[in-house]
PDB file of C-alpha atoms in Angstrom:
ATOM      1  CA  MET A 549     -14.111 -12.060  11.009  1.00 37.00           C
ATOM      2  CA  VAL A 550     -16.455 -13.759   8.558  1.00 41.00           C
ATOM      3  CA  THR A 551     -19.871 -14.338  10.030  1.00 41.00           C
ATOM      4  CA  ARG A 552     -21.994 -17.430   9.543  1.00 39.00           C
ATOM      5  CA  SER A 553     -24.807 -15.214   8.234  1.00 42.00           C
ATOM      6  CA  LEU A 554     -22.573 -13.922   5.438  1.00 52.00           C
ATOM      7  CA  LEU A 555     -21.623 -17.463   4.496  1.00 50.00           C
ATOM      8  CA  THR A 556     -25.288 -18.393   4.448  1.00 44.00           C
ATOM      9  CA  GLY A 557     -25.943 -15.434   2.180  1.00 49.00           C
ATOM     10  CA  ILE A 558     -23.255 -16.644  -0.180  1.00 48.00           C
ATOM     11  CA  ALA A 559     -24.713 -20.135  -0.220  1.00 47.00           C
ATOM     12  CA  VAL A 560     -28.157 -18.974  -1.267  1.00 39.00           C
ATOM     13  CA  LEU A 561     -27.079 -15.861  -3.206  1.00 40.00           C
ATOM     14  CA  ALA A 562     -29.910 -13.959  -1.609  1.00 33.00           C
ATOM     15  CA  LEU A 563     -28.536 -10.436  -1.952  1.00 31.00           C
ATOM     16  CA  SER A 564     -28.977  -8.495  -5.172  1.00 32.00           C
ATOM     17  CA  VAL A 565     -26.670  -6.305  -7.234  1.00 33.00           C
ATOM     18  CA  PRO A 566     -27.937  -2.795  -7.985  1.00 32.00           C
ATOM     19  CA  ALA A 567     -28.484  -1.660 -11.544  1.00 30.00           C
ATOM     20  CA  ALA A 568     -25.351   0.525 -11.338  1.00 35.00           C
ATOM     21  CA  VAL A 569     -23.155  -2.584 -11.535  1.00 34.00           C
ATOM     22  CA  PRO A 570     -22.880  -3.676 -15.193  1.00 34.00           C
ATOM     23  CA  ALA A 571     -23.297  -7.188 -16.497  1.00 37.00           C
ATOM     24  CA  LEU A 572     -20.030  -9.082 -16.541  1.00 34.00           C
ATOM     25  CA  PRO A 573     -18.472 -10.600 -19.650  1.00 36.00           C
ATOM     26  CA  THR A 574     -16.621 -13.862 -19.124  1.00 36.00           C
ATOM     27  CA  GLY A 575     -13.758 -12.987 -21.454  1.00 36.00           C
ATOM     28  CA  ARG A 576     -12.801 -11.505 -24.810  1.00 37.00           C
ATOM     29  CA  ARG A 577     -14.177 -13.203 -27.891  1.00 41.00           C
ATOM     30  CA  GLY A 578     -11.633 -14.240 -30.440  1.00 49.00           C
ATOM     31  CA  GLY A 579      -8.543 -14.103 -28.232  1.00 82.00           C
ATOM     32  CA  SER A 580      -6.999 -14.454 -24.817  1.00 92.00           C
ATOM     33  CA  PRO A 581      -8.005 -11.898 -22.175  1.00 97.00           C
ATOM     34  CA  THR A 582      -5.370  -9.359 -21.171  1.00 98.00           C
ATOM     35  CA  ALA A 583      -5.204  -6.403 -18.809  1.00 98.00           C
ATOM     36  CA  ASP A 584      -6.169  -4.170 -21.730  1.00 97.00           C
ATOM     37  CA  THR A 585      -9.395  -6.091 -22.416  1.00 97.00           C
ATOM     38  CA  LEU A 586     -10.799  -5.940 -18.895  1.00 98.00           C
ATOM     39  CA  PRO A 587     -14.162  -4.194 -18.497  1.00 97.00           C
ATOM     40  CA  THR A 588     -14.565  -0.800 -16.859  1.00 96.00           C
ATOM     41  CA  ILE A 589     -15.770  -2.483 -13.671  1.00 97.00           C
ATOM     42  CA  THR A 590     -13.722  -5.597 -12.961  1.00 98.00           C
ATOM     43  CA  PHE A 591     -14.334  -8.292 -10.350  1.00 98.00           C
ATOM     44  CA  VAL A 592     -11.502 -10.353  -8.878  1.00 98.00           C
ATOM     45  CA  ALA A 593     -11.890 -13.725  -7.141  1.00 98.00           C
ATOM     46  CA  HIS A 594      -9.534 -13.176  -4.190  1.00 98.00           C
ATOM     47  CA  ARG A 595      -7.609 -16.400  -3.422  1.00 98.00           C
ATOM     48  CA  GLY A 596     -10.078 -18.019  -5.816  1.00 98.00           C
ATOM     49  CA  GLY A 597     -13.069 -16.758  -3.818  1.00 98.00           C
ATOM     50  CA  ALA A 598     -12.164 -17.746  -0.266  1.00 98.00           C
ATOM     51  CA  LEU A 599     -15.705 -17.444   1.112  1.00 98.00           C
ATOM     52  CA  GLU A 600     -17.054 -19.719  -1.601  1.00 97.00           C
ATOM     53  CA  ALA A 601     -14.322 -22.384  -1.926  1.00 97.00           C
ATOM     54  CA  PRO A 602     -11.085 -23.427  -0.207  1.00 98.00           C
ATOM     55  CA  GLU A 603      -8.623 -20.578  -0.637  1.00 98.00           C
ATOM     56  CA  ASN A 604      -5.750 -20.922  -3.067  1.00 98.00           C
ATOM     57  CA  SER A 605      -6.929 -24.377  -4.116  1.00 98.00           C
ATOM     58  CA  MET A 606      -7.180 -25.722  -7.633  1.00 98.00           C
ATOM     59  CA  SER A 607     -10.808 -26.637  -7.014  1.00 98.00           C
ATOM     60  CA  GLY A 608     -11.557 -23.116  -5.782  1.00 98.00           C
ATOM     61  CA  LEU A 609      -9.825 -21.429  -8.711  1.00 98.00           C
ATOM     62  CA  THR A 610     -11.575 -23.806 -11.101  1.00 98.00           C
ATOM     63  CA  ALA A 611     -14.966 -23.081  -9.522  1.00 97.00           C
ATOM     64  CA  ALA A 612     -14.396 -19.325  -9.834  1.00 97.00           C
ATOM     65  CA  PHE A 613     -13.316 -19.768 -13.449  1.00 98.00           C
ATOM     66  CA  GLU A 614     -16.302 -21.920 -14.371  1.00 97.00           C
ATOM     67  CA  ARG A 615     -18.848 -19.710 -12.612  1.00 95.00           C
ATOM     68  CA  GLY A 616     -17.602 -16.750 -14.646  1.00 95.00           C
ATOM     69  CA  ALA A 617     -18.529 -14.129 -12.052  1.00 95.00           C
ATOM     70  CA  ALA A 618     -14.999 -12.706 -11.946  1.00 98.00           C
ATOM     71  CA  GLN A 619     -12.858 -11.688 -14.894  1.00 98.00           C
ATOM     72  CA  VAL A 620      -9.710 -12.015 -12.781  1.00 98.00           C
ATOM     73  CA  LEU A 621      -8.464 -14.890 -10.625  1.00 98.00           C
ATOM     74  CA  ASP A 622      -6.177 -14.102  -7.705  1.00 98.00           C
ATOM     75  CA  PHE A 623      -3.768 -16.350  -5.815  1.00 98.00           C
ATOM     76  CA  ASP A 624      -0.700 -16.114  -3.582  1.00 98.00           C
ATOM     77  CA  THR A 625       2.718 -17.620  -4.135  1.00 98.00           C
ATOM     78  CA  ARG A 626       5.416 -19.016  -1.842  1.00 98.00           C
ATOM     79  CA  MET A 627       8.796 -20.542  -2.638  1.00 98.00           C
ATOM     80  CA  LEU A 628       9.911 -23.946  -1.355  1.00 98.00           C
ATOM     81  CA  ARG A 629      13.422 -24.841  -0.223  1.00 98.00           C
ATOM     82  CA  ASP A 630      14.353 -26.144  -3.668  1.00 98.00           C
ATOM     83  CA  GLY A 631      13.013 -23.065  -5.477  1.00 98.00           C
ATOM     84  CA  THR A 632       9.662 -24.533  -6.517  1.00 98.00           C
ATOM     85  CA  LEU A 633       6.898 -21.915  -6.490  1.00 99.00           C
ATOM     86  CA  VAL A 634       3.589 -22.989  -4.964  1.00 99.00           C
ATOM     87  CA  VAL A 635       0.149 -21.464  -4.544  1.00 99.00           C
ATOM     88  CA  PHE A 636      -0.123 -20.639  -0.854  1.00 98.00           C
ATOM     89  CA  HIS A 637      -0.724 -17.604   1.366  1.00 98.00           C
ATOM     90  CA  ASP A 638       0.817 -18.186   4.794  1.00 98.00           C
ATOM     91  CA  ALA A 639       4.462 -18.695   5.677  1.00 98.00           C
ATOM     92  CA  THR A 640       3.429 -21.820   7.603  1.00 98.00           C
ATOM     93  CA  LEU A 641       1.194 -24.767   6.801  1.00 98.00           C
ATOM     94  CA  ASP A 642      -0.758 -24.674  10.045  1.00 98.00           C
ATOM     95  CA  ARG A 643      -3.874 -22.635   9.222  1.00 98.00           C
ATOM     96  CA  THR A 644      -5.099 -24.215   5.991  1.00 98.00           C
ATOM     97  CA  THR A 645      -3.594 -27.726   5.824  1.00 98.00           C
ATOM     98  CA  TYR A 646      -3.390 -30.877   7.925  1.00 98.00           C
ATOM     99  CA  SER A 647       0.377 -30.317   8.283  1.00 98.00           C
ATOM    100  CA  SER A 648       2.431 -27.815  10.249  1.00 98.00           C
ATOM    101  CA  GLY A 649       5.709 -25.963   9.974  1.00 98.00           C
ATOM    102  CA  PRO A 650       7.269 -23.510   7.514  1.00 98.00           C
ATOM    103  CA  VAL A 651       6.371 -23.773   3.849  1.00 98.00           C
ATOM    104  CA  ARG A 652       9.948 -22.806   3.005  1.00 98.00           C
ATOM    105  CA  SER A 653      11.289 -25.953   4.683  1.00 98.00           C
ATOM    106  CA  LEU A 654       9.716 -28.297   2.107  1.00 98.00           C
ATOM    107  CA  THR A 655      10.894 -29.627  -1.223  1.00 98.00           C
ATOM    108  CA  ALA A 656       8.668 -30.244  -4.233  1.00 98.00           C
ATOM    109  CA  ALA A 657       8.550 -33.948  -3.387  1.00 98.00           C
ATOM    110  CA  GLN A 658       7.417 -33.193   0.170  1.00 98.00           C
ATOM    111  CA  TRP A 659       4.891 -30.632  -1.083  1.00 98.00           C
ATOM    112  CA  ARG A 660       3.038 -33.355  -2.959  1.00 97.00           C
ATOM    113  CA  SER A 661       2.044 -34.956   0.351  1.00 98.00           C
ATOM    114  CA  VAL A 662       0.470 -31.752   1.761  1.00 98.00           C
ATOM    115  CA  ARG A 663      -3.328 -31.623   1.814  1.00 98.00           C
ATOM    116  CA  LEU A 664      -5.502 -28.554   2.165  1.00 98.00           C
ATOM    117  CA  ARG A 665      -8.027 -28.657   5.012  1.00 98.00           C
ATOM    118  CA  PRO A 666     -11.363 -27.180   3.835  1.00 96.00           C
ATOM    119  CA  ASP A 667     -12.945 -24.672   6.212  1.00 96.00           C
ATOM    120  CA  PRO A 668     -16.084 -26.337   7.649  1.00 95.00           C
ATOM    121  CA  LEU A 669     -17.962 -23.009   7.347  1.00 95.00           C
ATOM    122  CA  LEU A 670     -17.696 -22.994   3.566  1.00 97.00           C
ATOM    123  CA  PRO A 671     -20.926 -23.606   1.646  1.00 95.00           C
ATOM    124  CA  GLY A 672     -21.020 -26.912  -0.173  1.00 94.00           C
ATOM    125  CA  ALA A 673     -18.897 -30.022   0.224  1.00 94.00           C
ATOM    126  CA  TRP A 674     -15.140 -29.845  -0.368  1.00 97.00           C
ATOM    127  CA  ARG A 675     -12.600 -32.621  -0.094  1.00 97.00           C
ATOM    128  CA  PRO A 676      -8.982 -32.347   1.043  1.00 98.00           C
ATOM    129  CA  GLU A 677      -6.713 -31.813  -1.947  1.00 98.00           C
ATOM    130  CA  ALA A 678      -3.109 -31.116  -2.821  1.00 98.00           C
ATOM    131  CA  PRO A 679      -2.322 -27.411  -3.136  1.00 98.00           C
ATOM    132  CA  PRO A 680      -1.161 -26.566  -6.657  1.00 98.00           C
ATOM    133  CA  THR A 681       2.185 -25.310  -7.808  1.00 98.00           C
ATOM    134  CA  VAL A 682       2.355 -21.937  -9.533  1.00 98.00           C
ATOM    135  CA  GLY A 683       3.282 -23.682 -12.762  1.00 98.00           C
ATOM    136  CA  GLU A 684       0.117 -25.787 -12.595  1.00 98.00           C
ATOM    137  CA  ALA A 685      -2.047 -22.717 -11.948  1.00 98.00           C
ATOM    138  CA  LEU A 686      -0.448 -20.724 -14.770  1.00 98.00           C
ATOM    139  CA  ASP A 687      -0.844 -23.627 -17.169  1.00 98.00           C
ATOM    140  CA  ARG A 688      -4.488 -24.161 -16.194  1.00 98.00           C
ATOM    141  CA  PHE A 689      -5.690 -20.537 -16.190  1.00 98.00           C
ATOM    142  CA  GLY A 690      -3.061 -18.462 -17.975  1.00 98.00           C
ATOM    143  CA  GLY A 691      -4.448 -17.060 -21.202  1.00 97.00           C
ATOM    144  CA  ARG A 692      -7.965 -18.016 -20.127  1.00 98.00           C
ATOM    145  CA  ARG A 693      -8.357 -15.402 -17.367  1.00 98.00           C
ATOM    146  CA  VAL A 694      -6.363 -12.401 -16.304  1.00 98.00           C
ATOM    147  CA  LEU A 695      -4.522 -13.304 -13.090  1.00 98.00           C
ATOM    148  CA  THR A 696      -3.253 -11.392 -10.071  1.00 98.00           C
ATOM    149  CA  VAL A 697      -0.467 -13.171  -8.242  1.00 98.00           C
ATOM    150  CA  GLU A 698       0.929 -11.955  -4.917  1.00 98.00           C
ATOM    151  CA  ALA A 699       4.612 -12.818  -4.509  1.00 98.00           C
ATOM    152  CA  LYS A 700       4.830 -13.412  -0.769  1.00 98.00           C
ATOM    153  CA  ASP A 701       8.575 -14.142  -1.050  1.00 98.00           C
ATOM    154  CA  PRO A 702      10.292 -11.269  -2.894  1.00 97.00           C
ATOM    155  CA  ASP A 703      13.375 -13.400  -3.606  1.00 98.00           C
ATOM    156  CA  SER A 704      11.144 -15.572  -5.794  1.00 98.00           C
ATOM    157  CA  LEU A 705      10.520 -12.752  -8.280  1.00 98.00           C
ATOM    158  CA  PRO A 706      13.172 -13.704 -10.882  1.00 98.00           C
ATOM    159  CA  ARG A 707      11.826 -17.255 -11.019  1.00 98.00           C
ATOM    160  CA  LEU A 708       8.212 -16.071 -11.153  1.00 98.00           C
ATOM    161  CA  ALA A 709       9.064 -13.568 -13.886  1.00 98.00           C
ATOM    162  CA  ALA A 710      10.733 -16.288 -15.949  1.00 98.00           C
ATOM    163  CA  MET A 711       7.637 -18.505 -15.665  1.00 98.00           C
ATOM    164  CA  ILE A 712       5.359 -15.684 -16.811  1.00 98.00           C
ATOM    165  CA  HIS A 713       7.629 -14.678 -19.697  1.00 98.00           C
ATOM    166  CA  GLU A 714       8.074 -18.271 -20.866  1.00 98.00           C
ATOM    167  CA  ARG A 715       4.304 -18.705 -21.112  1.00 98.00           C
ATOM    168  CA  GLY A 716       3.735 -15.407 -22.936  1.00 98.00           C
ATOM    169  CA  LEU A 717       1.583 -14.045 -20.112  1.00 98.00           C
ATOM    170  CA  THR A 718       3.225 -10.681 -19.467  1.00 98.00           C
ATOM    171  CA  ARG A 719       0.070  -8.761 -20.451  1.00 98.00           C
ATOM    172  CA  SER A 720      -2.326 -10.953 -18.494  1.00 98.00           C
ATOM    173  CA  VAL A 721      -0.664 -11.486 -15.084  1.00 98.00           C
ATOM    174  CA  PHE A 722      -0.337  -8.741 -12.476  1.00 99.00           C
ATOM    175  CA  VAL A 723       2.361  -9.420  -9.875  1.00 99.00           C
ATOM    176  CA  ASN A 724       1.345  -8.019  -6.502  1.00 98.00           C
ATOM    177  CA  SER A 725       3.214  -6.822  -3.416  1.00 98.00           C
ATOM    178  CA  ASN A 726       2.659  -4.491  -0.476  1.00 98.00           C
ATOM    179  CA  ARG A 727       6.193  -3.101  -0.788  1.00 98.00           C
ATOM    180  CA  VAL A 728       6.995  -0.178  -3.071  1.00 98.00           C
ATOM    181  CA  GLU A 729      10.561  -1.362  -3.665  1.00 98.00           C
ATOM    182  CA  VAL A 730       9.281  -4.796  -4.720  1.00 98.00           C
ATOM    183  CA  ALA A 731       6.797  -3.150  -7.095  1.00 98.00           C
ATOM    184  CA  ARG A 732       9.710  -1.304  -8.719  1.00 98.00           C
ATOM    185  CA  GLN A 733      11.520  -4.619  -9.160  1.00 98.00           C
ATOM    186  CA  VAL A 734       8.436  -6.206 -10.722  1.00 98.00           C
ATOM    187  CA  HIS A 735       8.298  -3.343 -13.221  1.00 98.00           C
ATOM    188  CA  ARG A 736      12.005  -3.696 -14.060  1.00 98.00           C
ATOM    189  CA  LEU A 737      11.396  -7.392 -14.775  1.00 98.00           C
ATOM    190  CA  GLY A 738       8.916  -6.437 -17.500  1.00 98.00           C
ATOM    191  CA  LEU A 739       5.774  -7.500 -15.650  1.00 98.00           C
ATOM    192  CA  LEU A 740       2.480  -5.820 -14.839  1.00 98.00           C
ATOM    193  CA  THR A 741       2.860  -4.286 -11.383  1.00 98.00           C
ATOM    194  CA  GLN A 742       0.187  -4.405  -8.689  1.00 98.00           C
ATOM    195  CA  LEU A 743       0.806  -2.584  -5.400  1.00 99.00           C
ATOM    196  CA  TRP A 744      -1.586  -3.119  -2.489  1.00 98.00           C
ATOM    197  CA  ARG A 745      -1.819  -0.702   0.397  1.00 98.00           C
ATOM    198  CA  SER A 746      -3.575  -0.851   3.765  1.00 98.00           C
ATOM    199  CA  ALA A 747      -5.822   1.860   5.165  1.00 98.00           C
ATOM    200  CA  PRO A 748      -3.091   3.158   7.552  1.00 98.00           C
ATOM    201  CA  GLN A 749      -0.545   3.225   4.715  1.00 98.00           C
ATOM    202  CA  LEU A 750      -2.908   5.162   2.463  1.00 98.00           C
ATOM    203  CA  ARG A 751      -3.057   7.971   5.019  1.00 98.00           C
ATOM    204  CA  GLU A 752       0.598   8.753   4.300  1.00 98.00           C
ATOM    205  CA  ASP A 753       0.900   7.553   0.705  1.00 98.00           C
ATOM    206  CA  ARG A 754       1.240   9.880  -2.242  1.00 98.00           C
ATOM    207  CA  PRO A 755       0.417   7.461  -5.055  1.00 98.00           C
ATOM    208  CA  ASP A 756       0.840  10.004  -7.861  1.00 98.00           C
ATOM    209  CA  GLY A 757       4.579   9.388  -7.442  1.00 98.00           C
ATOM    210  CA  TRP A 758       4.121   5.726  -8.418  1.00 98.00           C
ATOM    211  CA  ARG A 759       2.308   6.115 -11.723  1.00 97.00           C
ATOM    212  CA  GLY A 760       5.491   5.521 -13.702  1.00 97.00           C
ATOM    213  CA  PHE A 761       5.819   1.922 -12.510  1.00 98.00           C
ATOM    214  CA  VAL A 762       2.502   0.810 -10.942  1.00 98.00           C
ATOM    215  CA  ASP A 763      -0.093  -0.591 -13.341  1.00 98.00           C
ATOM    216  CA  LEU A 764      -2.657  -1.408 -10.658  1.00 98.00           C
ATOM    217  CA  LEU A 765      -3.088   0.232  -7.251  1.00 99.00           C
ATOM    218  CA  ASP A 766      -4.924  -2.076  -4.858  1.00 98.00           C
ATOM    219  CA  VAL A 767      -6.502  -0.073  -2.000  1.00 99.00           C
ATOM    220  CA  ASP A 768      -8.039  -1.081   1.315  1.00 98.00           C
ATOM    221  CA  TYR A 769     -11.810  -0.542   1.248  1.00 98.00           C
ATOM    222  CA  ARG A 770     -11.636   0.595   4.901  1.00 98.00           C
ATOM    223  CA  ALA A 771      -9.555   3.652   4.007  1.00 98.00           C
ATOM    224  CA  ARG A 772     -10.842   7.182   4.515  1.00 98.00           C
ATOM    225  CA  PRO A 773     -12.747   8.702   1.564  1.00 98.00           C
ATOM    226  CA  GLU A 774     -10.128  11.410   1.105  1.00 98.00           C
ATOM    227  CA  ASP A 775      -7.359   8.811   0.874  1.00 98.00           C
ATOM    228  CA  LEU A 776      -9.314   6.753  -1.631  1.00 98.00           C
ATOM    229  CA  ARG A 777     -10.046   9.805  -3.764  1.00 98.00           C
ATOM    230  CA  ARG A 778      -6.349  10.690  -3.766  1.00 98.00           C
ATOM    231  CA  ALA A 779      -5.602   7.191  -5.033  1.00 98.00           C
ATOM    232  CA  VAL A 780      -8.259   7.385  -7.746  1.00 98.00           C
ATOM    233  CA  ARG A 781      -6.905  10.774  -8.910  1.00 98.00           C
ATOM    234  CA  SER A 782      -3.266   9.651  -8.832  1.00 98.00           C
ATOM    235  CA  GLY A 783      -2.971   9.020 -12.550  1.00 98.00           C
ATOM    236  CA  ILE A 784      -2.486   5.285 -12.030  1.00 98.00           C
ATOM    237  CA  ARG A 785      -4.641   3.628 -14.666  1.00 97.00           C
ATOM    238  CA  ARG A 786      -6.321   1.026 -12.476  1.00 98.00           C
ATOM    239  CA  VAL A 787      -7.427   1.462  -8.853  1.00 98.00           C
ATOM    240  CA  TRP A 788      -9.148  -1.583  -7.366  1.00 98.00           C
ATOM    241  CA  ALA A 789     -10.411  -2.160  -3.819  1.00 98.00           C
ATOM    242  CA  HIS A 790      -9.711  -5.065  -1.447  1.00 98.00           C
ATOM    243  CA  THR A 791     -11.110  -7.125   0.192  1.00 98.00           C
ATOM    244  CA  VAL A 792     -14.759  -6.297  -0.423  1.00 98.00           C
ATOM    245  CA  ASN A 793     -17.276  -8.882   0.754  1.00 98.00           C
ATOM    246  CA  THR A 794     -20.588  -7.055   1.092  1.00 97.00           C
ATOM    247  CA  PRO A 795     -22.792  -5.255  -1.436  1.00 97.00           C
ATOM    248  CA  GLU A 796     -22.674  -2.128   0.721  1.00 97.00           C
ATOM    249  CA  ALA A 797     -18.868  -1.974   0.666  1.00 98.00           C
ATOM    250  CA  ARG A 798     -18.873  -2.725  -3.070  1.00 98.00           C
ATOM    251  CA  ASP A 799     -21.254   0.120  -3.803  1.00 97.00           C
ATOM    252  CA  ARG A 800     -19.242   2.558  -1.661  1.00 98.00           C
ATOM    253  CA  MET A 801     -16.026   1.745  -3.516  1.00 98.00           C
ATOM    254  CA  LEU A 802     -17.669   2.109  -6.916  1.00 98.00           C
ATOM    255  CA  ARG A 803     -19.130   5.477  -5.895  1.00 98.00           C
ATOM    256  CA  LEU A 804     -15.657   6.634  -4.830  1.00 98.00           C
ATOM    257  CA  GLY A 805     -14.332   5.806  -8.272  1.00 98.00           C
ATOM    258  CA  CYS A 806     -12.628   2.432  -7.922  1.00 98.00           C
ATOM    259  CA  GLY A 807     -12.780   0.403 -11.111  1.00 98.00           C
ATOM    260  CA  GLY A 808     -12.260  -3.028  -9.593  1.00 98.00           C
ATOM    261  CA  ILE A 809     -13.637  -5.072  -6.704  1.00 98.00           C
ATOM    262  CA  ILE A 810     -11.388  -7.721  -5.153  1.00 98.00           C
ATOM    263  CA  THR A 811     -13.634 -10.085  -3.224  1.00 98.00           C
ATOM    264  CA  ASP A 812     -13.735 -13.413  -1.425  1.00 98.00           C
ATOM    265  CA  ALA A 813     -17.360 -13.714  -2.570  1.00 98.00           C
ATOM    266  CA  PRO A 814     -17.439 -13.014  -6.327  1.00 97.00           C
ATOM    267  CA  THR A 815     -20.653 -14.921  -7.012  1.00 96.00           C
ATOM    268  CA  LEU A 816     -22.502 -13.116  -4.226  1.00 95.00           C
ATOM    269  CA  LEU A 817     -21.402  -9.679  -5.383  1.00 96.00           C
ATOM    270  CA  THR A 818     -22.151 -10.163  -9.080  1.00 92.00           C
ATOM    271  CA  THR A 819     -25.359 -12.209  -9.123  1.00 78.00           C
ATOM    272  CA  PRO A 820     -28.562 -10.191  -9.742  1.00 71.00           C
TER     273      PRO A 820
END
């Protein structure tokens, strides 16, 4: 549960970043950023920075992009009834919009009438807005930031893969899932594979068996130290931690060897 005091801290950016956290570049000079150009310590704006702006919104993603605190923008995807891919987390509209019912029941035409409902606890003033399609988000940010995209509907993967390939973004978009079999499918489709795992899952996981097809292992910051160390030593090139929203949790994950911080509060965690 996000506390009002944390939101206040985000609004005023009162907490500091220790010297151990390096300064953050906003991108590669002379070319588009890719997974291979990311810095040793990478920050990810989870759902666009959901404690700083409306989650999975174009305004939130744009704010995270313009602030430059995170080298990676993250958003979720869902598929509509007609196959259109949209930027959205939940299976239903109820929590974050003024509408209700299953996302999957809508067509693209109906989607255009949906409006996001800004959380009143967010700092700043945000207006209701239409949630973007995946195509709009890829066209706006693809090639300008590395992206992580969680495919909430696994049957959407062929369509999502085609969109990424068509735009030449195969080295700058990680496709995320919690399911190992889906991660294998992502890899077979020629995409960068991100696999996220919860703290209970990490107790049983043996991630060294995944290094042949997982490009990014996304671990729960609440996991036991021994489970996190096993992940870091797995041989998977990138191990990032989710969802880290305090400086204390950030520092713990960096000490344990994680090279990326996935956060709802990127400006808070990267501002000196």
